[in-house]
Amino acid sequence: MEELVISEKAKKQAESCRFCWMCRHLCPIGNATGQERNTARARALGVSMVVRGTYDLSTIADNVYECGVCGACTNNCVTGWDPKIFIQEVKAELALKGLLPEYIKTILETYASTGNAYGAKAPEGYKDTKGDVLFVLGQDAFYRSEASYKGAVALMDKIGASYALNEKANDTGATLNFLVGKTKETEDAAAACAKIMNEYKEVVVYDPVDMRFIAHEWKEWGIEVTAKVVSFNDYVKANMGKLKVAKGKNVYTPQDNYAYARDLDDTETVREILGQVGEVKDMLLNRKEANMAGSLLMDLYMHDVQMQVARDRWFNAAAMDCKVIVTENPAEYELLKATEPEGSRVMTLEEAILENAK
Amino acid sequence: MNEFLFTQVLSELEDAVGVENCSTKQIDKLTHSVDYFWLSRMWSDRGREMPQADFIVSPKDAKEVSKVLKIANYYKIPVTTWGGGGGTQGGAIPVCGGIVIDTKRMNQIYEINTDGMYIECGAGAIYKHIEWAANEKGYATMHYPSSLTCSTVGGFLAHRGIGVVSTKYGKIDDMVLQMEVVLPNGDIINTSSAPKHAAGPDLNEIFIGSEGTLGIITKAQIRIYAQPEVRRFRGFLFKDMHGAFQAARELLQIFKPSVMRLYDEAETASLIKKIVGVSRPGAFMNVAYEGKKELVDVEEKILLETFKKYGAEDLGSDYGEKWWKEKITFFYPGHMMDLPQMFGTMDTIAPYDKIEKIYWAMKKAIETEFPNIKFIAHFSHWYEWGAMVYDRFICDNPPQDPIEAMKLHNRVWNVGVRAAIANGGVVNDHHGVGIKLGRLMKEQYGPAMQVFEALKKTLDPNGIMNPFKLGL
Ligand code: SF4
Ligand code: SF4
């Protein structure tokens, strides 16, 4: 029987959550599947039974990978427990003990052989470029979301920024962190990225999930960054003056990304930007209560569920009569695009800005 | 069940609900074996396995439920229904193994009918989700129990649940119009299109509170209400509970507040002090009244005059508002009783002429028989004719051995509930019976129990539906 070695902190979270369902209504995965195992409480119960030696660690392997680590539960928890902590530690343990599910092993093999989880190549015609500011798009935008990549680059051009692109810098380690938690490989990936970043004075990070990872885990793990790291939203907001935008009549609904909204405590920048180009209208579950619209990594092994997660978000938008959703995150853009209902539209933030720029 | 037959049943269930909605995985069996029942929590806390189902199925509608029940009846396999698993009486635990039907895929919101003032939804909908749906249209469900965010519509119906604004808006049985139910033989039926009729006994009443022993509720029309223009709170401190009872009874002959909650001296000095901040001796009572402003102004005047007559000290609205804000916080881990403590809620209901007597009798019985066990209570749902008592026992150091702990737990319940029954109370008010209190049903009903038994025998001749629950 493989035992589970997790920190006292993680154990404490699991022991508290194991009898509580108070955040059930907010879990995007649980709402999409209707499965009891997809609740913070069920994951905690599984962990606690493995800690007690009743079950083998492998019993809970699939279940931890069914968590989007979005923190909707954590945000809702009035007593401050955080299921993400034990979820991530269990992943690292599974990796260490060779108990990863086959589908995760396959993704890791793809990552090892191609440098990204999707086995994708750089966008057509792409070349590393030089400039003053390093622009980090992240792996999802770079390899899996052409619209995000093109839109982000077009907006930087429109701003007239002198920016450098470096394919390797797109790997902040966030991919490995999702797949195997804090392992040596994850730390190495993060350190390699930091090394590239430190060649610059300023770095703009496009994907909020990368930004969150840098702001939280890098800091916690002691990965040194000398460059000034700013989020894409902050960078765009600071440069709106250069864009010559006109406020149009379009109504935009932000799909608050969980990393911006909860981990980086920024729900207003996107609204301020959108407010300069059109009207802002919120959907159900907005700002800190945002529900994720899916993950491209999870889409690799639970496609149908990710589609349902995105459809649920369209349902939340329709409930408030919101027709145009604006995303800040490439994964959410792609999944909302794949489920776009007739008469509705998903746009990236840069698309929304560019359609109002002269 | 042998491997051959197991595989046969599994393939038939997969055919009924789809392969991806039928599980035999350990994680699913585990998570459907521990509900909010203290014994199941304690048992698993000690590293023991609770009884588990062999198959977990998640049907999407009544038709699929019907197919599952036909299979179960043919092979005579027990079926336990699981909504949110938030029940405290062990009602959702598959004590005999077999099939667990998880209802949460039946979470559709079919219609929000603002003319008929109801939402039609699947029984697996999380109640908070239908509250959101009502709110979006400017209405509310007015069903706000502490389990609002984790329990399902079907779960509340099957256990006759109640929320904090019940005094004005009623219990779940007051909030449902029509239900779709799958009978144990797989027939799909609808109860009458409206309640409160004279077309025979109300079929709703046969299935509400039946805890999955007579059929499975798959759809319901749940009432919605206009949002109140104002909702006001007022906290009061009574010298003792007797005055509070007299004041409340008098008030309820005039109008119905939405919230009425009276805490005994022990609970005022513990929970209320900790969470709401009232730190003086006495019995704290929180009252909320709501609706059109003009009416609420009048109600407030009547409330203050009536309570003053009985010596209540008016604490203003702050404590009440804090209570409202924190009403669910009471139930989060770390804020309320939890393991390693042993605890339970022995809620019962009775007319005003008996309810105080019941409280004192239960308190005396528990404290005399178990000197190390604390007894605290509040009275949270009120009617013109009576009230319910939500009395809790707390044992700080229960035996570590799970079998000894189980024996002590059951003895405490026997003593408490028997004291209630002996003084005119009932086995339970709104948590249900489950496996926890099944043995006491016959003591309560005597020969009347044969009515339930006859229903059970006729509707479920193979006895497959949630065996050993509700004393059936
Ligand atoms: S995160 Fe908080 S609300 Fe969610 S299960 Fe854990 S303790 Fe309960
Ligand atoms: S982190 Fe997100 S996906 Fe995971 S349990 Fe919490 S709410 Fe669900």
PDB file of C-alpha atoms in Angstrom, chain A residues 15-26 31 33-37 39 41-43 45-46 48-49 52 54-55 59-60 62-63 66 76-79 81 284-285 315-316 319-320, chain B residues 20-21 25-28 30-32 34-36 41 44-45 47-49 52 58 82-86 102 104-105 107 126 128-129 132 136 146 149-150 328-329 331-333 335 338-339:
ATOM      1  CA  GLU A  15      -9.184  17.214   7.599  1.00  0.00           C
ATOM      2  CA  SER A  16     -11.389  20.300   7.685  1.00  0.00           C
ATOM      3  CA  CYS A  17     -12.925  20.020   4.247  1.00  0.00           C
ATOM      4  CA  ARG A  18     -13.635  16.291   4.456  1.00  0.00           C
ATOM      5  CA  PHE A  19     -17.037  16.823   6.069  1.00  0.00           C
ATOM      6  CA  CYS A  20     -18.106  20.015   4.397  1.00  0.00           C
ATOM      7  CA  TRP A  21     -19.996  20.661   1.195  1.00  0.00           C
ATOM      8  CA  MET A  22     -20.616  24.357   1.588  1.00  0.00           C
ATOM      9  CA  CYS A  23     -18.777  25.284  -1.612  1.00  0.00           C
ATOM     10  CA  ARG A  24     -20.328  22.539  -3.751  1.00  0.00           C
ATOM     11  CA  HIS A  25     -22.558  24.925  -5.683  1.00  0.00           C
ATOM     12  CA  LEU A  26     -19.548  26.844  -6.994  1.00  0.00           C
ATOM     13  CA  ASN A  31     -21.510  21.452 -11.569  1.00  0.00           C
ATOM     14  CA  THR A  33     -20.345  16.483 -14.103  1.00  0.00           C
ATOM     15  CA  GLY A  34     -22.887  16.202 -11.299  1.00  0.00           C
ATOM     16  CA  GLN A  35     -20.489  13.699  -9.733  1.00  0.00           C
ATOM     17  CA  GLU A  36     -20.169  13.584  -5.975  1.00  0.00           C
ATOM     18  CA  ARG A  37     -16.438  12.919  -6.244  1.00  0.00           C
ATOM     19  CA  THR A  39     -16.474  18.315  -4.654  1.00  0.00           C
ATOM     20  CA  ARG A  41     -15.216  17.568   0.360  1.00  0.00           C
ATOM     21  CA  ALA A  42     -14.959  14.342  -1.635  1.00  0.00           C
ATOM     22  CA  ARG A  43     -11.384  15.049  -2.632  1.00  0.00           C
ATOM     23  CA  LEU A  45     -12.299  12.604   2.175  1.00  0.00           C
ATOM     24  CA  GLY A  46     -10.248  10.569  -0.301  1.00  0.00           C
ATOM     25  CA  SER A  48      -7.827  11.694   4.495  1.00  0.00           C
ATOM     26  CA  MET A  49      -8.617   8.000   3.981  1.00  0.00           C
ATOM     27  CA  ARG A  52      -5.168   6.966   7.440  1.00  0.00           C
ATOM     28  CA  THR A  54      -7.376   2.780   4.517  1.00  0.00           C
ATOM     29  CA  TYR A  55      -6.755   3.139   0.785  1.00  0.00           C
ATOM     30  CA  THR A  59      -7.309   5.404  -5.387  1.00  0.00           C
ATOM     31  CA  ILE A  60      -7.388   9.198  -5.512  1.00  0.00           C
ATOM     32  CA  ASP A  62      -7.810  10.481 -11.090  1.00  0.00           C
ATOM     33  CA  ASN A  63      -9.817  12.552  -8.658  1.00  0.00           C
ATOM     34  CA  GLU A  66     -10.426  16.377 -12.021  1.00  0.00           C
ATOM     35  CA  ASN A  76     -16.151  30.922  -0.874  1.00  0.00           C
ATOM     36  CA  CYS A  77     -14.875  29.275   2.280  1.00  0.00           C
ATOM     37  CA  VAL A  78     -15.636  31.555   5.198  1.00  0.00           C
ATOM     38  CA  THR A  79     -13.293  29.592   7.415  1.00  0.00           C
ATOM     39  CA  TRP A  81      -9.581  26.457   4.075  1.00  0.00           C
ATOM     40  CA  LEU A 284     -23.827  35.778 -13.039  1.00  0.00           C
ATOM     41  CA  LEU A 285     -20.850  34.820 -10.861  1.00  0.00           C
ATOM     42  CA  PHE A 315     -25.615  29.689 -19.398  1.00  0.00           C
ATOM     43  CA  ASN A 316     -24.498  32.135 -16.671  1.00  0.00           C
ATOM     44  CA  ALA A 319     -29.120  34.318 -17.429  1.00  0.00           C
ATOM     45  CA  MET A 320     -28.158  38.007 -17.331  1.00  0.00           C
TER      46      MET A 320
ATOM     47  CA  GLU B  20     -19.791   7.106 -18.188  1.00  0.00           C
ATOM     48  CA  ASN B  21     -22.683   7.471 -15.736  1.00  0.00           C
ATOM     49  CA  LYS B  25     -14.674   2.954  -8.894  1.00  0.00           C
ATOM     50  CA  GLN B  26     -13.452   2.979  -5.324  1.00  0.00           C
ATOM     51  CA  ILE B  27     -13.474   6.784  -5.120  1.00  0.00           C
ATOM     52  CA  ASP B  28     -17.161   6.914  -6.057  1.00  0.00           C
ATOM     53  CA  LEU B  30     -16.177   5.913  -0.863  1.00  0.00           C
ATOM     54  CA  THR B  31     -17.678   9.347  -1.447  1.00  0.00           C
ATOM     55  CA  HIS B  32     -21.199   7.879  -1.490  1.00  0.00           C
ATOM     56  CA  VAL B  34     -20.095   8.914   4.178  1.00  0.00           C
ATOM     57  CA  ASP B  35     -22.830  11.486   4.554  1.00  0.00           C
ATOM     58  CA  TYR B  36     -23.344  14.099   7.289  1.00  0.00           C
ATOM     59  CA  ARG B  41     -18.188  10.558   9.848  1.00  0.00           C
ATOM     60  CA  SER B  44     -14.429   6.957   8.526  1.00  0.00           C
ATOM     61  CA  ASP B  45     -12.510   9.301  10.811  1.00  0.00           C
ATOM     62  CA  GLY B  47     -10.085   4.875   9.244  1.00  0.00           C
ATOM     63  CA  ARG B  48     -12.933   2.356   8.929  1.00  0.00           C
ATOM     64  CA  GLU B  49     -14.883   1.739   5.752  1.00  0.00           C
ATOM     65  CA  GLN B  52     -20.536   0.874   0.286  1.00  0.00           C
ATOM     66  CA  SER B  58     -26.222   8.930 -12.295  1.00  0.00           C
ATOM     67  CA  TRP B  82     -28.188  10.113  -2.913  1.00  0.00           C
ATOM     68  CA  GLY B  83     -28.762  13.815  -3.522  1.00  0.00           C
ATOM     69  CA  GLY B  84     -26.164  15.996  -1.807  1.00  0.00           C
ATOM     70  CA  GLY B  85     -25.332  13.627   1.028  1.00  0.00           C
ATOM     71  CA  GLY B  86     -25.917  16.467   3.480  1.00  0.00           C
ATOM     72  CA  ASP B 102     -27.047   9.876  -7.460  1.00  0.00           C
ATOM     73  CA  LYS B 104     -27.341  15.374  -9.354  1.00  0.00           C
ATOM     74  CA  ARG B 105     -27.395  14.914 -13.119  1.00  0.00           C
ATOM     75  CA  ASN B 107     -30.332  19.265 -12.281  1.00  0.00           C
ATOM     76  CA  ILE B 126     -28.709  22.220  -5.931  1.00  0.00           C
ATOM     77  CA  LYS B 128     -28.840  27.446  -4.292  1.00  0.00           C
ATOM     78  CA  HIS B 129     -28.897  27.141  -8.081  1.00  0.00           C
ATOM     79  CA  TRP B 132     -30.128  32.046  -8.307  1.00  0.00           C
ATOM     80  CA  GLU B 136     -32.422  36.585 -11.762  1.00  0.00           C
ATOM     81  CA  SER B 146     -27.733  25.957   6.318  1.00  0.00           C
ATOM     82  CA  THR B 149     -25.497  25.376  -1.091  1.00  0.00           C
ATOM     83  CA  CYS B 150     -24.842  21.670  -0.758  1.00  0.00           C
ATOM     84  CA  ILE B 328     -24.412  29.740   7.510  1.00  0.00           C
ATOM     85  CA  THR B 329     -21.060  30.454   9.128  1.00  0.00           C
ATOM     86  CA  PHE B 331     -22.010  25.354  10.145  1.00  0.00           C
ATOM     87  CA  TYR B 332     -18.520  25.716   8.679  1.00  0.00           C
ATOM     88  CA  PRO B 333     -15.744  23.534  10.033  1.00  0.00           C
ATOM     89  CA  HIS B 335     -17.206  27.216  13.879  1.00  0.00           C
ATOM     90  CA  ASP B 338     -17.075  18.750  14.961  1.00  0.00           C
ATOM     91  CA  LEU B 339     -15.107  15.594  15.446  1.00  0.00           C
TER      92      LEU B 339
END
